[in-house]
Amino acid sequence: MIELHNLKSAKGSRRARKRLGRGPGSGSGKTAGRGQDGQNSRSGGGVPAWFEGGQMPLQRRIPKRGFKNRNRVEYQVVNVGDLGILDGDATPETLKASGLIRTLRAPVKILGTGEVAEPIRCSVHAVSGAAREKIESAGGSVTILSPHGGEEG
């Protein structure tokens, strides 16, 4: 019966490491399989994987493109048509509870796709012009929250 103390790996699955530089009788003594001379025979020798022998390297031949703004604000968007499933006001907390946004850490923006049936009070971080128009024409109101919590004037 096989138990932990008598486990063995399959025959031929493990190979002994090559012992380099251990004399002429070993078959890989003297130059230890590195050949005679040259950069790769030296300790610490060799070239990096991306080196192209002095040719202009690929990462410098390819043009640089684009720009990524580190200060970009990534809004969670909610359409006005989706606000109909809410019972009361539209705040980040009620939107999260209803599953319209994922997190309370990212700011919320309301966009103008869809229609508003009843008046609704929205307290969010940003609103598009079309969304503000639809909410206010239905008798609702829009309050813009500051990015750090609370309301702006």
Tab-separated table of C-alpha atoms in Angstrom:
chain	number	residue	atom	x	y	z
A	1	MET	CA	0.000	0.000	0.000
A	2	ILE	CA	1.314	3.469	-0.934
A	3	GLU	CA	1.628	5.843	1.997
A	4	LEU	CA	3.360	9.191	2.490
A	5	HIS	CA	6.615	7.687	3.755
A	6	ASN	CA	7.124	5.418	0.741
A	7	LEU	CA	6.006	7.644	-2.160
A	8	LYS	CA	8.367	7.705	-5.142
A	9	SER	CA	8.266	9.701	-8.353
A	10	ALA	CA	7.735	7.851	-11.628
A	11	LYS	CA	10.791	6.219	-13.173
A	12	GLY	CA	12.564	8.614	-15.563
A	13	SER	CA	10.645	11.674	-14.412
A	14	ARG	CA	13.552	13.184	-12.475
A	15	ARG	CA	16.968	13.896	-13.981
A	16	ALA	CA	20.156	14.737	-12.052
A	17	ARG	CA	21.477	18.268	-12.638
A	18	LYS	CA	24.450	18.700	-14.966
A	19	ARG	CA	27.603	19.202	-12.866
A	20	LEU	CA	29.684	21.635	-14.887
A	21	GLY	CA	33.389	22.357	-14.650
A	22	ARG	CA	34.370	19.227	-12.704
A	23	GLY	CA	37.367	18.031	-14.721
A	24	PRO	CA	37.962	16.421	-18.112
A	25	GLY	CA	36.519	13.058	-17.085
A	26	SER	CA	33.086	14.530	-16.493
A	27	GLY	CA	32.597	15.432	-20.131
A	28	SER	CA	31.794	19.061	-19.295
A	29	GLY	CA	34.950	20.250	-17.557
A	30	LYS	CA	37.351	23.077	-18.517
A	31	THR	CA	35.021	25.405	-20.443
A	32	ALA	CA	31.906	23.919	-18.763
A	33	GLY	CA	29.889	23.750	-21.978
A	34	ARG	CA	30.343	27.473	-22.746
A	35	GLY	CA	32.634	27.087	-25.762
A	36	GLN	CA	36.027	28.794	-26.096
A	37	ASP	CA	35.863	32.589	-26.061
A	38	GLY	CA	33.344	35.333	-26.443
A	39	GLN	CA	30.809	37.294	-24.493
A	40	ASN	CA	28.732	34.271	-23.524
A	41	SER	CA	31.717	32.403	-22.105
A	42	ARG	CA	32.336	35.081	-19.477
A	43	SER	CA	30.774	35.172	-16.066
A	44	GLY	CA	27.912	37.662	-16.193
A	45	GLY	CA	28.191	37.664	-19.986
A	46	GLY	CA	25.410	37.505	-22.514
A	47	VAL	CA	22.986	40.041	-23.943
A	48	PRO	CA	19.462	40.905	-22.805
A	49	ALA	CA	16.592	39.213	-24.630
A	50	TRP	CA	15.597	42.476	-26.364
A	51	PHE	CA	19.107	43.339	-27.605
A	52	GLU	CA	19.378	43.386	-31.411
A	53	GLY	CA	23.144	43.580	-31.894
A	54	GLY	CA	23.269	47.373	-31.971
A	55	GLN	CA	20.425	47.724	-34.472
A	56	MET	CA	17.854	50.330	-33.386
A	57	PRO	CA	15.725	48.319	-30.958
A	58	LEU	CA	12.072	47.595	-31.607
A	59	GLN	CA	10.848	49.594	-28.615
A	60	ARG	CA	12.558	52.679	-30.102
A	61	ARG	CA	11.590	52.024	-33.735
A	62	ILE	CA	7.854	51.929	-33.000
A	63	PRO	CA	6.216	55.373	-32.725
A	64	LYS	CA	4.844	56.482	-29.391
A	65	ARG	CA	1.089	57.088	-29.441
A	66	GLY	CA	-1.571	58.319	-27.092
A	67	PHE	CA	-1.806	59.717	-23.625
A	68	LYS	CA	-3.400	58.406	-20.438
A	69	ASN	CA	-4.655	61.126	-18.113
A	70	ARG	CA	-3.787	60.132	-14.550
A	71	ASN	CA	-6.383	62.568	-13.178
A	72	ARG	CA	-9.326	61.251	-15.228
A	73	VAL	CA	-12.595	60.908	-13.300
A	74	GLU	CA	-14.287	57.597	-14.121
A	75	TYR	CA	-18.038	58.034	-13.510
A	76	GLN	CA	-20.574	55.283	-12.938
A	77	VAL	CA	-23.339	56.114	-15.388
A	78	VAL	CA	-27.082	55.695	-14.827
A	79	ASN	CA	-29.679	56.569	-17.482
A	80	VAL	CA	-32.799	58.551	-16.522
A	81	GLY	CA	-34.927	55.729	-17.899
A	82	ASP	CA	-33.514	53.438	-15.188
A	83	LEU	CA	-34.532	55.774	-12.344
A	84	GLY	CA	-38.136	54.510	-12.550
A	85	ILE	CA	-37.263	51.417	-10.471
A	86	LEU	CA	-36.362	53.586	-7.452
A	87	ASP	CA	-38.900	54.099	-4.677
A	88	GLY	CA	-37.722	57.494	-3.444
A	89	ASP	CA	-34.900	59.913	-4.192
A	90	ALA	CA	-31.944	59.065	-6.400
A	91	THR	CA	-28.827	59.191	-4.213
A	92	PRO	CA	-25.685	57.085	-4.539
A	93	GLU	CA	-26.895	54.965	-1.600
A	94	THR	CA	-30.323	54.219	-3.130
A	95	LEU	CA	-28.766	53.574	-6.549
A	96	LYS	CA	-26.365	51.065	-4.952
A	97	ALA	CA	-29.198	49.377	-3.042
A	98	SER	CA	-31.194	48.988	-6.263
A	99	GLY	CA	-28.185	47.570	-8.151
A	100	LEU	CA	-27.819	50.423	-10.646
A	101	ILE	CA	-24.241	51.191	-9.545
A	102	ARG	CA	-21.506	48.946	-8.187
A	103	THR	CA	-19.730	51.017	-5.547
A	104	LEU	CA	-20.118	54.163	-3.469
A	105	ARG	CA	-16.446	55.071	-3.959
A	106	ALA	CA	-16.758	56.176	-7.587
A	107	PRO	CA	-18.821	59.265	-8.531
A	108	VAL	CA	-22.217	58.879	-10.212
A	109	LYS	CA	-23.411	60.625	-13.383
A	110	ILE	CA	-26.947	60.572	-14.772
A	111	LEU	CA	-27.300	60.497	-18.570
A	112	GLY	CA	-30.351	61.363	-20.672
A	113	THR	CA	-31.327	58.048	-22.304
A	114	GLY	CA	-34.930	57.070	-21.587
A	115	GLU	CA	-37.925	58.912	-20.166
A	116	VAL	CA	-38.934	60.073	-16.675
A	117	ALA	CA	-42.526	59.248	-15.681
A	118	GLU	CA	-42.794	60.845	-12.226
A	119	PRO	CA	-40.932	63.627	-10.385
A	120	ILE	CA	-37.718	62.454	-8.763
A	121	ARG	CA	-35.114	64.257	-6.647
A	122	CYS	CA	-31.573	63.393	-7.723
A	123	SER	CA	-28.470	63.988	-5.611
A	124	VAL	CA	-25.521	62.821	-7.692
A	125	HIS	CA	-22.033	63.987	-8.668
A	126	ALA	CA	-22.799	64.954	-12.297
A	127	VAL	CA	-25.758	65.198	-14.674
A	128	SER	CA	-25.847	65.618	-18.441
A	129	GLY	CA	-27.818	68.523	-19.883
A	130	ALA	CA	-30.451	66.265	-21.459
A	131	ALA	CA	-30.931	64.345	-18.205
A	132	ARG	CA	-31.316	67.548	-16.163
A	133	GLU	CA	-33.891	68.836	-18.657
A	134	LYS	CA	-35.955	65.619	-18.515
A	135	ILE	CA	-35.871	65.392	-14.709
A	136	GLU	CA	-36.856	69.031	-14.196
A	137	SER	CA	-39.592	68.944	-16.891
A	138	ALA	CA	-41.137	65.966	-15.020
A	139	GLY	CA	-41.248	68.097	-11.849
A	140	GLY	CA	-38.109	66.699	-10.202
A	141	SER	CA	-34.945	68.416	-9.011
A	142	VAL	CA	-31.219	67.882	-9.383
A	143	THR	CA	-28.607	68.490	-6.683
A	144	ILE	CA	-24.913	68.134	-7.499
A	145	LEU	CA	-22.810	66.489	-4.789
A	146	SER	CA	-19.213	67.500	-4.269
A	147	PRO	CA	-16.663	64.783	-5.048
A	148	HIS	CA	-15.684	64.638	-1.359
A	149	GLY	CA	-19.193	64.024	-0.002
A	150	GLY	CA	-21.882	66.555	0.874
A	151	GLU	CA	-23.607	69.021	-1.409
A	152	GLU	CA	-22.147	71.871	-3.417
A	153	GLY	CA	-23.658	75.322	-3.418
